[in-house]
Tab-separated table of C-alpha atoms (C1' of nucleotides) in Angstrom:
chain	number	residue	atom	x	y	z
A	36	UNK	CA	129.201	122.003	76.542
A	37	UNK	CA	130.710	121.331	80.024
A	38	UNK	CA	128.420	118.540	81.215
A	39	UNK	CA	125.316	117.445	78.984
A	40	UNK	CA	123.870	115.652	82.258
A	41	UNK	CA	122.195	117.992	84.477
A	42	UNK	CA	122.529	116.752	88.009
A	43	UNK	CA	119.195	117.101	89.062
A	44	UNK	CA	115.644	118.939	87.849
A	45	UNK	CA	113.851	121.440	89.357
A	46	UNK	CA	109.901	120.448	89.620
A	47	UNK	CA	106.994	122.167	90.891
A	48	UNK	CA	106.642	122.451	94.097
A	49	UNK	CA	103.032	120.548	94.220
A	50	UNK	CA	104.670	118.020	92.043
A	51	UNK	CA	106.959	117.545	94.504
A	52	UNK	CA	105.208	117.445	97.307
A	53	UNK	CA	103.037	114.886	95.975
A	54	UNK	CA	105.802	112.620	94.977
A	55	UNK	CA	106.924	112.815	98.434
A	56	UNK	CA	103.585	111.987	99.861
A	57	UNK	CA	103.060	108.825	97.720
A	58	UNK	CA	106.676	107.284	98.614
A	59	UNK	CA	105.678	108.243	101.823
A	60	UNK	CA	102.525	106.004	101.978
A	61	UNK	CA	104.037	103.095	99.792
A	62	UNK	CA	106.824	102.595	102.723
A	63	UNK	CA	104.111	103.218	105.178
A	64	UNK	CA	102.284	100.446	103.811
A	65	UNK	CA	105.414	98.139	103.523
A	66	UNK	CA	107.225	99.163	106.830
A	67	UNK	CA	105.018	101.294	109.249
A	68	UNK	CA	105.156	104.786	109.929
A	69	UNK	CA	108.170	104.282	112.042
A	70	UNK	CA	109.435	101.944	109.429
A	71	UNK	CA	109.255	104.901	106.583
A	72	UNK	CA	112.603	106.455	107.145
A	73	UNK	CA	113.199	110.182	105.876
A	74	UNK	CA	116.385	108.435	104.067
A	75	UNK	CA	113.803	106.098	102.911
A	76	UNK	CA	111.163	107.695	101.435
A	77	UNK	CA	113.891	110.017	99.695
A	78	UNK	CA	115.013	107.176	98.063
A	79	UNK	CA	112.087	105.895	96.729
A	80	UNK	CA	110.887	109.768	95.411
A	81	UNK	CA	114.651	109.582	93.771
A	82	UNK	CA	115.573	112.465	95.896
A	83	UNK	CA	118.212	113.335	98.891
A	84	UNK	CA	116.961	113.582	102.472
A	85	UNK	CA	117.352	117.216	102.368
A	86	UNK	CA	114.943	117.931	100.316
A	87	UNK	CA	112.019	116.739	102.262
A	88	UNK	CA	113.193	119.357	104.927
A	89	UNK	CA	112.669	121.740	102.533
A	90	UNK	CA	108.844	121.075	101.842
A	91	UNK	CA	108.038	119.643	105.225
A	92	UNK	CA	108.885	121.410	108.506
A	93	UNK	CA	109.228	117.634	109.915
A	94	UNK	CA	108.527	114.295	109.640
A	95	UNK	CA	106.060	114.182	111.578
A	96	UNK	CA	104.254	116.755	108.906
A	97	UNK	CA	104.790	114.634	105.717
A	98	UNK	CA	103.139	111.786	107.652
A	99	UNK	CA	100.094	114.056	108.513
A	100	UNK	CA	99.879	115.416	105.126
A	101	UNK	CA	99.943	111.482	103.877
A	102	UNK	CA	97.619	110.238	106.238
A	103	UNK	CA	95.253	113.021	104.822
A	104	UNK	CA	96.132	112.534	101.136
A	105	UNK	CA	95.283	108.667	101.741
A	106	UNK	CA	91.884	109.668	103.214
A	107	UNK	CA	90.830	111.582	100.943
A	108	UNK	CA	91.511	109.683	98.380
A	109	UNK	CA	89.634	106.372	100.154
A	110	UNK	CA	86.608	108.508	100.458
A	111	UNK	CA	86.994	109.721	96.830
A	112	UNK	CA	86.872	106.001	95.586
A	113	UNK	CA	83.988	104.750	97.742
A	114	UNK	CA	81.816	107.875	96.781
A	115	UNK	CA	82.378	108.408	92.971
A	116	UNK	CA	80.422	105.620	91.783
A	117	UNK	CA	76.921	106.222	93.140
A	118	UNK	CA	77.221	109.869	92.838
A	119	UNK	CA	75.045	110.062	89.838
A	120	UNK	CA	72.812	106.700	90.653
A	121	UNK	CA	69.016	107.395	90.957
A	122	UNK	CA	67.160	105.714	93.470
A	123	UNK	CA	68.123	105.253	97.085
A	124	UNK	CA	68.001	101.556	96.598
A	125	UNK	CA	70.498	102.043	93.427
A	126	UNK	CA	72.898	104.236	95.401
A	127	UNK	CA	72.833	102.523	98.588
A	128	UNK	CA	73.847	99.475	96.673
A	129	UNK	CA	76.720	101.434	94.253
A	130	UNK	CA	78.405	102.378	98.012
A	131	UNK	CA	78.556	98.883	98.948
A	132	UNK	CA	79.874	97.700	95.315
A	133	UNK	CA	82.631	100.766	95.891
A	134	UNK	CA	83.315	99.856	99.249
A	135	UNK	CA	84.058	95.854	98.462
A	136	UNK	CA	85.552	96.339	95.260
A	137	UNK	CA	89.459	97.123	94.369
A	138	UNK	CA	91.062	99.492	94.874
A	139	UNK	CA	89.443	100.232	97.778
A	140	UNK	CA	89.468	96.379	99.074
A	141	UNK	CA	93.413	95.962	98.869
A	142	UNK	CA	96.394	94.608	100.974
A	143	UNK	CA	98.100	98.125	100.745
A	144	UNK	CA	94.823	100.003	101.856
A	145	UNK	CA	94.460	97.782	105.051
A	146	UNK	CA	97.934	98.091	106.123
A	147	UNK	CA	98.074	101.637	105.822
A	148	UNK	CA	94.666	101.822	107.612
A	149	UNK	CA	96.894	99.592	110.406
A	150	UNK	CA	100.076	101.320	110.429
A	151	UNK	CA	98.215	104.927	110.627
A	152	UNK	CA	96.177	103.631	113.674
A	153	UNK	CA	98.619	104.347	116.500
A	154	UNK	CA	99.280	107.648	115.323
A	155	UNK	CA	95.550	108.389	114.908
A	156	UNK	CA	94.919	107.650	118.367
A	157	UNK	CA	97.460	109.614	119.612
A	158	UNK	CA	98.180	112.686	117.521
A	159	UNK	CA	95.263	115.269	118.091
A	160	UNK	CA	94.966	116.525	114.273
A	161	UNK	CA	95.274	112.894	113.100
A	162	UNK	CA	92.397	112.057	115.508
A	163	UNK	CA	90.167	114.740	114.100
A	164	UNK	CA	91.019	113.765	110.590
A	165	UNK	CA	90.331	110.039	111.092
A	166	UNK	CA	86.419	111.051	113.039
A	167	UNK	CA	85.668	113.587	110.349
A	168	UNK	CA	86.005	110.596	107.665
A	169	UNK	CA	84.465	107.905	109.824
A	170	UNK	CA	81.657	110.251	110.729
A	171	UNK	CA	81.247	111.205	106.968
A	172	UNK	CA	80.847	107.781	106.152
A	173	UNK	CA	78.587	106.747	108.495
A	174	UNK	CA	76.074	109.650	108.467
A	175	UNK	CA	76.118	109.354	104.689
A	176	UNK	CA	75.336	105.511	104.944
A	177	UNK	CA	72.440	105.953	107.479
A	178	UNK	CA	71.213	108.763	105.545
A	179	UNK	CA	71.139	105.847	102.308
A	180	UNK	CA	69.525	103.913	104.298
A	181	UNK	CA	66.939	106.031	105.657
A	182	UNK	CA	66.440	107.117	101.652
A	183	UNK	CA	66.214	103.547	100.488
A	184	UNK	CA	63.576	102.272	103.475
A	185	UNK	CA	61.343	105.299	102.831
A	186	UNK	CA	61.365	104.831	99.126
A	187	UNK	CA	60.335	101.165	99.653
A	188	UNK	CA	57.827	102.403	102.011
A	189	UNK	CA	59.113	100.873	105.357
A	190	UNK	CA	60.089	103.891	107.071
A	191	UNK	CA	62.044	103.532	110.337
A	192	UNK	CA	62.150	105.780	113.405
A	193	UNK	CA	66.146	107.518	114.329
A	194	UNK	CA	67.015	104.808	116.970
A	195	UNK	CA	66.530	101.862	114.463
A	196	UNK	CA	68.410	103.581	111.471
A	197	UNK	CA	71.065	104.123	113.873
A	198	UNK	CA	71.646	100.385	114.608
A	199	UNK	CA	71.126	99.527	110.967
A	200	UNK	CA	73.725	101.750	110.185
A	201	UNK	CA	76.145	100.425	112.652
A	202	UNK	CA	75.325	96.535	111.713
A	203	UNK	CA	75.244	97.633	107.701
A	204	UNK	CA	78.687	99.811	108.042
A	205	UNK	CA	79.875	97.022	110.526
A	206	UNK	CA	79.685	94.333	107.503
A	207	UNK	CA	80.880	96.304	105.313
A	208	UNK	CA	84.260	96.966	107.403
A	209	UNK	CA	84.371	93.614	108.209
A	210	UNK	CA	84.555	92.538	104.899
A	211	UNK	CA	86.895	95.130	103.488
A	212	UNK	CA	89.005	94.166	105.952
A	213	UNK	CA	89.037	90.282	105.520
A	214	UNK	CA	89.318	91.242	101.684
A	215	UNK	CA	92.100	93.302	102.337
A	216	UNK	CA	94.225	90.794	104.795
A	217	UNK	CA	93.169	87.616	102.735
A	218	UNK	CA	93.275	88.967	99.116
A	219	UNK	CA	93.308	85.088	97.657
A	220	UNK	CA	90.667	83.546	99.851
A	221	UNK	CA	87.458	85.269	97.849
A	222	UNK	CA	86.814	85.243	94.150
A	223	UNK	CA	86.104	88.042	92.529
A	224	UNK	CA	83.402	89.514	92.984
A	225	UNK	CA	82.227	87.390	95.749
A	226	UNK	CA	82.726	90.017	98.347
A	227	UNK	CA	80.182	92.463	96.682
A	228	UNK	CA	77.655	89.457	96.439
A	229	UNK	CA	78.119	88.563	100.543
A	230	UNK	CA	77.841	92.844	101.229
A	231	UNK	CA	74.683	92.883	99.003
A	232	UNK	CA	72.945	90.188	100.795
A	233	UNK	CA	74.289	91.260	104.369
A	234	UNK	CA	73.180	94.741	103.819
A	235	UNK	CA	69.744	93.420	102.702
A	236	UNK	CA	69.161	90.818	105.353
A	237	UNK	CA	69.969	93.493	107.830
A	238	UNK	CA	67.808	96.353	106.678
A	239	UNK	CA	64.788	94.419	104.785
A	240	UNK	CA	65.440	95.849	101.964
A	241	UNK	CA	65.825	94.032	98.345
A	242	UNK	CA	68.905	95.258	96.513
A	243	UNK	CA	69.254	93.221	93.636
A	244	UNK	CA	66.383	93.789	91.939
A	245	UNK	CA	65.463	96.611	89.110
A	246	UNK	CA	63.055	99.142	89.675
A	247	UNK	CA	59.803	97.975	91.139
A	248	UNK	CA	56.940	99.788	89.908
N	226	UNK	CA	124.049	93.489	157.940
N	227	UNK	CA	126.699	94.570	154.817
N	228	UNK	CA	123.651	95.663	152.591
N	229	UNK	CA	119.803	94.477	153.713
N	230	UNK	CA	118.502	95.212	150.252
N	231	UNK	CA	119.223	92.984	147.588
N	232	UNK	CA	120.169	94.451	144.596
N	233	UNK	CA	117.880	92.147	142.408
N	234	UNK	CA	115.929	89.127	142.707
N	235	UNK	CA	115.824	85.951	140.793
N	236	UNK	CA	112.675	84.772	138.856
N	237	UNK	CA	111.584	81.425	137.657
N	238	UNK	CA	112.317	81.518	134.221
N	239	UNK	CA	108.631	81.471	133.071
N	240	UNK	CA	107.624	83.807	135.177
N	241	UNK	CA	110.234	86.280	134.004
N	242	UNK	CA	109.321	85.283	130.191
N	243	UNK	CA	105.700	86.224	130.953
N	244	UNK	CA	106.658	89.540	132.631
N	245	UNK	CA	108.511	90.260	129.585
N	246	UNK	CA	105.688	89.234	127.232
N	247	UNK	CA	103.167	91.262	129.095
N	248	UNK	CA	105.758	94.372	128.869
N	249	UNK	CA	106.385	93.755	125.268
N	250	UNK	CA	102.482	93.959	124.713
N	251	UNK	CA	101.938	97.001	126.315
N	252	UNK	CA	104.529	98.618	124.600
N	253	UNK	CA	103.526	97.596	121.476
N	254	UNK	CA	99.897	98.611	121.588
N	255	UNK	CA	101.198	101.668	122.565
N	256	UNK	CA	103.777	102.280	120.269
N	257	UNK	CA	103.759	99.826	117.694
N	258	UNK	CA	106.391	97.331	117.103
N	259	UNK	CA	109.244	99.345	116.225
N	260	UNK	CA	108.379	101.535	119.169
N	261	UNK	CA	108.844	98.841	121.702
N	262	UNK	CA	112.164	99.157	122.172
N	263	UNK	CA	114.502	96.851	124.277
N	264	UNK	CA	115.273	99.063	126.606
N	265	UNK	CA	111.319	100.156	126.682
N	266	UNK	CA	110.412	97.075	127.328
N	267	UNK	CA	113.128	96.159	130.195
N	268	UNK	CA	112.082	99.139	131.898
N	269	UNK	CA	108.758	98.361	131.958
N	270	UNK	CA	109.253	94.903	133.218
N	271	UNK	CA	111.652	96.254	135.976
N	272	UNK	CA	114.818	94.928	134.415
N	273	UNK	CA	117.339	95.799	132.435
N	274	UNK	CA	117.986	95.214	129.167
N	275	UNK	CA	120.772	92.755	128.960
N	276	UNK	CA	118.119	90.077	130.731
N	277	UNK	CA	116.152	89.869	127.563
N	278	UNK	CA	118.968	88.606	126.031
N	279	UNK	CA	119.100	86.014	128.228
N	280	UNK	CA	115.710	84.945	127.628
N	281	UNK	CA	114.804	85.461	124.023
N	282	UNK	CA	117.871	85.178	121.505
N	283	UNK	CA	116.390	88.484	119.866
N	284	UNK	CA	114.010	91.091	119.808
N	285	UNK	CA	112.261	89.515	116.822
N	286	UNK	CA	111.760	86.118	118.603
N	287	UNK	CA	110.095	88.162	121.968
N	288	UNK	CA	107.795	89.784	119.654
N	289	UNK	CA	107.047	86.701	117.952
N	290	UNK	CA	106.442	85.497	121.305
N	291	UNK	CA	104.478	87.930	121.948
N	292	UNK	CA	102.323	87.577	119.435
N	293	UNK	CA	101.520	83.921	120.035
N	294	UNK	CA	100.658	84.708	123.949
N	295	UNK	CA	97.918	87.451	122.509
N	296	UNK	CA	96.213	85.442	120.162
N	297	UNK	CA	96.155	82.519	122.496
N	298	UNK	CA	94.469	84.648	124.873
N	299	UNK	CA	92.174	86.110	122.263
N	300	UNK	CA	90.747	82.844	121.347
N	301	UNK	CA	90.586	81.487	124.954
N	302	UNK	CA	88.331	84.594	125.995
N	303	UNK	CA	85.996	84.088	122.286
N	304	UNK	CA	85.510	80.716	122.862
N	305	UNK	CA	85.329	80.391	126.797
N	306	UNK	CA	82.168	81.617	127.615
N	307	UNK	CA	80.216	79.381	125.280
N	308	UNK	CA	81.880	76.145	126.184
N	309	UNK	CA	79.541	74.834	128.388
N	310	UNK	CA	76.407	75.834	126.675
N	311	UNK	CA	73.371	73.262	125.423
N	312	UNK	CA	71.593	74.173	122.261
N	313	UNK	CA	73.866	75.304	119.397
N	314	UNK	CA	72.080	78.520	119.290
N	315	UNK	CA	73.195	79.098	122.717
N	316	UNK	CA	76.312	78.569	121.569
N	317	UNK	CA	76.486	81.030	118.879
N	318	UNK	CA	74.634	83.462	120.899
N	319	UNK	CA	77.608	82.934	123.247
N	320	UNK	CA	79.992	83.407	120.738
N	321	UNK	CA	78.362	86.817	119.426
N	322	UNK	CA	78.459	87.791	123.097
N	323	UNK	CA	81.873	87.305	123.833
N	324	UNK	CA	83.308	88.205	120.341
N	325	UNK	CA	81.636	91.615	121.491
N	326	UNK	CA	82.474	92.434	124.818
N	327	UNK	CA	85.734	93.314	126.894
N	328	UNK	CA	88.066	92.669	126.954
N	329	UNK	CA	88.367	90.869	123.323
N	330	UNK	CA	86.673	94.802	122.242
N	331	UNK	CA	89.142	96.845	123.814
N	332	UNK	CA	91.162	99.640	122.222
N	333	UNK	CA	94.394	98.061	123.756
N	334	UNK	CA	93.207	94.726	121.632
N	335	UNK	CA	92.660	96.515	118.433
N	336	UNK	CA	95.884	98.685	118.323
N	337	UNK	CA	97.794	95.023	119.261
N	338	UNK	CA	96.339	93.966	115.808
N	339	UNK	CA	96.938	96.612	114.326
N	340	UNK	CA	100.626	97.089	115.097
N	341	UNK	CA	100.784	93.696	114.203
N	342	UNK	CA	99.643	93.422	110.939
N	343	UNK	CA	102.895	94.609	109.178
N	344	UNK	CA	104.783	91.852	110.702
N	345	UNK	CA	102.163	88.936	110.214
N	346	UNK	CA	101.922	89.876	106.747
N	347	UNK	CA	106.244	89.636	106.007
N	348	UNK	CA	107.369	87.266	108.838
N	349	UNK	CA	106.596	83.299	107.531
N	350	UNK	CA	106.058	82.270	111.290
N	351	UNK	CA	103.829	85.226	112.406
N	352	UNK	CA	101.701	84.716	109.115
N	353	UNK	CA	101.244	80.947	109.692
N	354	UNK	CA	100.011	81.743	113.465
N	355	UNK	CA	97.551	84.086	111.928
N	356	UNK	CA	96.254	82.100	109.360
N	357	UNK	CA	95.676	79.425	111.637
N	358	UNK	CA	93.603	81.185	114.399
N	359	UNK	CA	91.813	82.988	111.368
N	360	UNK	CA	91.073	79.397	110.193
N	361	UNK	CA	90.329	78.582	113.443
N	362	UNK	CA	87.632	81.208	114.282
N	363	UNK	CA	85.833	81.065	110.942
N	364	UNK	CA	85.287	77.369	110.712
N	365	UNK	CA	84.140	77.192	114.318
N	366	UNK	CA	81.655	80.181	113.520
N	367	UNK	CA	80.526	78.033	110.035
N	368	UNK	CA	79.885	74.815	112.395
N	369	UNK	CA	78.051	76.687	114.832
N	370	UNK	CA	76.312	78.536	112.187
N	371	UNK	CA	75.334	74.936	110.260
N	372	UNK	CA	74.354	73.065	113.942
N	373	UNK	CA	71.931	76.023	114.669
N	374	UNK	CA	70.451	76.157	111.304
N	375	UNK	CA	69.425	72.032	111.163
N	376	UNK	CA	68.695	72.407	115.339
N	377	UNK	CA	65.876	74.634	113.889
N	378	UNK	CA	64.710	72.520	110.587
N	379	UNK	CA	66.415	74.675	108.337
N	380	UNK	CA	69.609	73.473	107.080
N	381	UNK	CA	71.765	75.066	104.413
N	382	UNK	CA	74.183	73.346	101.846
N	383	UNK	CA	77.962	74.200	101.946
N	384	UNK	CA	78.278	77.076	99.626
N	385	UNK	CA	75.526	78.827	101.449
N	386	UNK	CA	77.392	78.172	104.710
N	387	UNK	CA	80.262	79.629	103.638
N	388	UNK	CA	78.858	82.582	102.419
N	389	UNK	CA	76.749	82.645	105.844
N	390	UNK	CA	80.080	82.230	107.975
N	391	UNK	CA	81.882	84.811	106.079
N	392	UNK	CA	79.124	87.738	106.414
N	393	UNK	CA	78.272	87.114	110.056
N	394	UNK	CA	82.120	86.872	110.762
N	395	UNK	CA	82.438	90.080	108.964
N	396	UNK	CA	80.027	91.595	110.794
N	397	UNK	CA	81.564	90.595	114.087
N	398	UNK	CA	84.897	92.033	113.003
N	399	UNK	CA	83.476	95.220	112.013
N	400	UNK	CA	81.720	95.381	115.084
N	401	UNK	CA	84.600	94.468	117.310
N	402	UNK	CA	86.693	96.993	115.047
N	403	UNK	CA	84.458	100.395	115.737
N	404	UNK	CA	83.961	99.425	119.464
N	405	UNK	CA	87.746	98.969	119.844
N	406	UNK	CA	88.345	102.441	117.732
N	407	UNK	CA	85.542	104.279	119.384
N	408	UNK	CA	85.196	103.237	122.742
N	409	UNK	CA	83.041	105.766	123.819
N	410	UNK	CA	80.635	106.130	120.443
N	411	UNK	CA	78.723	102.788	121.936
N	412	UNK	CA	76.747	102.166	124.975
N	413	UNK	CA	77.208	99.377	127.203
N	414	UNK	CA	75.691	96.185	125.735
N	415	UNK	CA	74.511	97.956	122.086
N	416	UNK	CA	76.978	96.161	120.282
N	417	UNK	CA	76.064	92.663	121.557
N	418	UNK	CA	72.909	93.722	120.621
N	419	UNK	CA	73.203	94.559	117.022
N	420	UNK	CA	75.751	91.941	116.798
N	421	UNK	CA	72.741	89.193	117.799
N	422	UNK	CA	70.619	91.166	115.458
N	423	UNK	CA	72.549	91.271	112.310
N	424	UNK	CA	73.621	87.369	113.183
N	425	UNK	CA	69.981	86.635	113.256
N	426	UNK	CA	68.921	88.941	110.175
N	427	UNK	CA	71.510	87.096	107.889
N	428	UNK	CA	71.468	83.420	108.881
N	429	UNK	CA	67.801	83.805	109.568
N	430	UNK	CA	67.914	82.277	113.109
N	431	UNK	CA	66.284	83.639	115.968
N	432	UNK	CA	69.064	84.113	118.947
N	433	UNK	CA	67.078	86.141	121.218
N	434	UNK	CA	64.156	83.463	122.559
N	435	UNK	CA	65.024	80.597	124.406
N	436	UNK	CA	63.883	77.283	123.771
N	437	UNK	CA	61.050	76.965	121.170
N	438	UNK	CA	60.230	73.005	121.947
U	1164	DG	C1'	128.426	78.807	155.403
U	1165	DG	C1'	131.268	78.780	151.220
U	1166	DA	C1'	131.537	77.141	146.304
U	1167	DG	C1'	129.546	76.327	141.891
U	1168	DA	C1'	126.083	77.675	138.396
U	1169	DA	C1'	122.867	80.357	136.784
U	1170	DA	C1'	120.369	84.927	136.666
U	1171	DT	C1'	120.742	89.477	136.496
U	1172	DT	C1'	123.462	94.040	136.055
U	1173	DA	C1'	126.887	96.886	133.338
U	1174	DT	C1'	129.081	98.220	129.584
U	1175	DA	C1'	130.531	98.975	125.169
U	1176	DC	C1'	129.927	98.892	120.487
U	1177	DA	C1'	128.408	99.806	115.385
U	1178	DC	C1'	124.364	101.299	112.925
U	1179	DT	C1'	120.593	104.213	112.195
U	1180	DT	C1'	117.545	107.838	113.178
U	1181	DG	C1'	115.370	112.756	112.374
U	1182	DC	C1'	117.688	116.951	112.033
U	1183	DA	C1'	120.511	121.102	111.329
U	1184	DT	C1'	123.281	123.551	108.259
U	1185	DA	C1'	126.463	124.643	104.170
U	1186	DA	C1'	127.937	123.866	99.490
U	1187	DT	C1'	126.375	123.557	94.932
U	1188	DT	C1'	122.937	123.429	91.029
U	1189	DA	C1'	119.155	124.732	87.904
U	1190	DC	C1'	116.702	128.033	85.858
U	1191	DG	C1'	113.826	132.379	85.141
U	1192	DC	C1'	114.439	137.310	83.677
U	1193	DG	C1'	116.993	141.324	82.772
K	230	DC	C1'	124.484	135.960	78.141
K	231	DG	C1'	125.248	135.988	83.754
K	232	DC	C1'	123.127	137.004	87.560
K	233	DG	C1'	120.074	135.896	91.459
K	234	DT	C1'	117.276	133.364	94.104
K	235	DA	C1'	115.350	128.727	95.187
K	236	DA	C1'	115.411	124.110	94.627
K	237	DT	C1'	118.753	120.603	95.786
K	238	DT	C1'	122.604	118.031	97.348
K	239	DA	C1'	126.287	116.915	100.751
K	240	DT	C1'	128.041	116.733	105.067
K	241	DG	C1'	127.623	116.366	110.060
K	242	DC	C1'	125.584	115.723	114.535
K	243	DA	C1'	123.448	114.245	118.774
K	244	DA	C1'	120.510	110.716	120.408
K	245	DG	C1'	118.432	106.143	120.030
K	246	DT	C1'	118.766	101.396	118.105
K	247	DG	C1'	119.751	96.135	118.597
K	248	DT	C1'	123.112	93.470	119.775
K	249	DA	C1'	127.368	91.248	121.797
K	250	DT	C1'	130.046	90.982	125.972
K	251	DA	C1'	132.152	90.749	130.523
K	252	DA	C1'	131.496	92.060	135.231
K	253	DT	C1'	128.514	91.273	139.021
K	254	DT	C1'	125.233	89.106	142.269
K	255	DT	C1'	121.818	85.721	144.388
K	256	DC	C1'	120.502	81.249	145.346
K	257	DT	C1'	120.872	76.122	145.748
K	258	DC	C1'	123.388	72.586	147.262
K	259	DC	C1'	126.596	69.602	150.104
DNA sequence: GGAGAAATTATACACTTGCATAATTACGCG
DNA sequence: CGCGTAATTATGCAAGTGTATAATTTCTCC
């Protein structure tokens, strides 16, 4: 009974790593990558700074791990809702909804995106992650549009599909951006409504109505 | 003939200030706000660091001045092309074109926007500048859409106009973002073409054809 | 051309940063 | 229980940060 209180507790490696990554994302969202200091991250994770070096060989490595964690979470959140849907139109609609609803639309998610952008443009590994994620999004959207158009009896050539995907992706990105930048400027569901209408107008599809047979 | 070369040259205050602001914008675009160090800025402007303190009472003040300079330049570039156009439709088209053409669409402009975002959300003065600029953009776009719809004989109620402006603003912002993030992914004029088509599809206007009377 | 004032440089300081290394502590295993 | 290993803390360091202040240099005006 020398000292009832232990000075620290050992944690499984993966749990500690994730805790450090989550603390990193918090601070990056608040203060940017350079503002997320090793000491600040350690404090946010209730740990001393030396421990970070024990799990990540440098701050750079921790930042990259945090970025990939964040990107994976965003894609999961966007695509989870529509995975089970049946018709292509329903899946397209679910994609729009998922992209324009919290927690995808969120000031913190936007802040993270902006904070990482600089490093993404310079660091090759982060650039690769970014381009892969972006291509995944747009290819998936293009496939959804193609399927929905065929389903409706209005198939489109590849060149037009590309333009439609770029345009729909842009309107979703823009609404996502504005929803994150001005969270109080839009009523609940307003972004989804505008997003659906815009994608419908651009593609010529009707996303609102249920099955048409 | 003691020493033919002067050690420095005096410059008019406004010219020096602007040179410092331009150097600041360069470094902010490259390395973010925190990465734009006082010493780095001074070096980029071919000046010693003490001079910055002589023109700006703190780095914070220099950053704010640089941000406002950048925002003013962006609005000028966006609205200059359409100022003289006649019909509302032509002005709307000029707005889309100006927003989706270099130097508005540009990796550096995107990097600046992203780098400043964090500070914009926290600093009250920068937040005010941002909201004012954003409101100016969207109100102007909404007015253009309203005028073009009336011109075409299809006036719309205020609630619908708001949604159309949000949607068109979003598609323009999204294309601007993607053009800046992936400069090589789009052919010259492709963004303008997609932007025109999308705004046309959303509003129901025909932006391509010339006068219809 | 020389004095005065302002622009510019030079130097210094306290603080933060990322990283390294040594000293402790917890906890599974015999 | 106690021993060893790895997790965790503690301490230190060199480089970079913003800012303050003193020392120079340029240029205008008489």
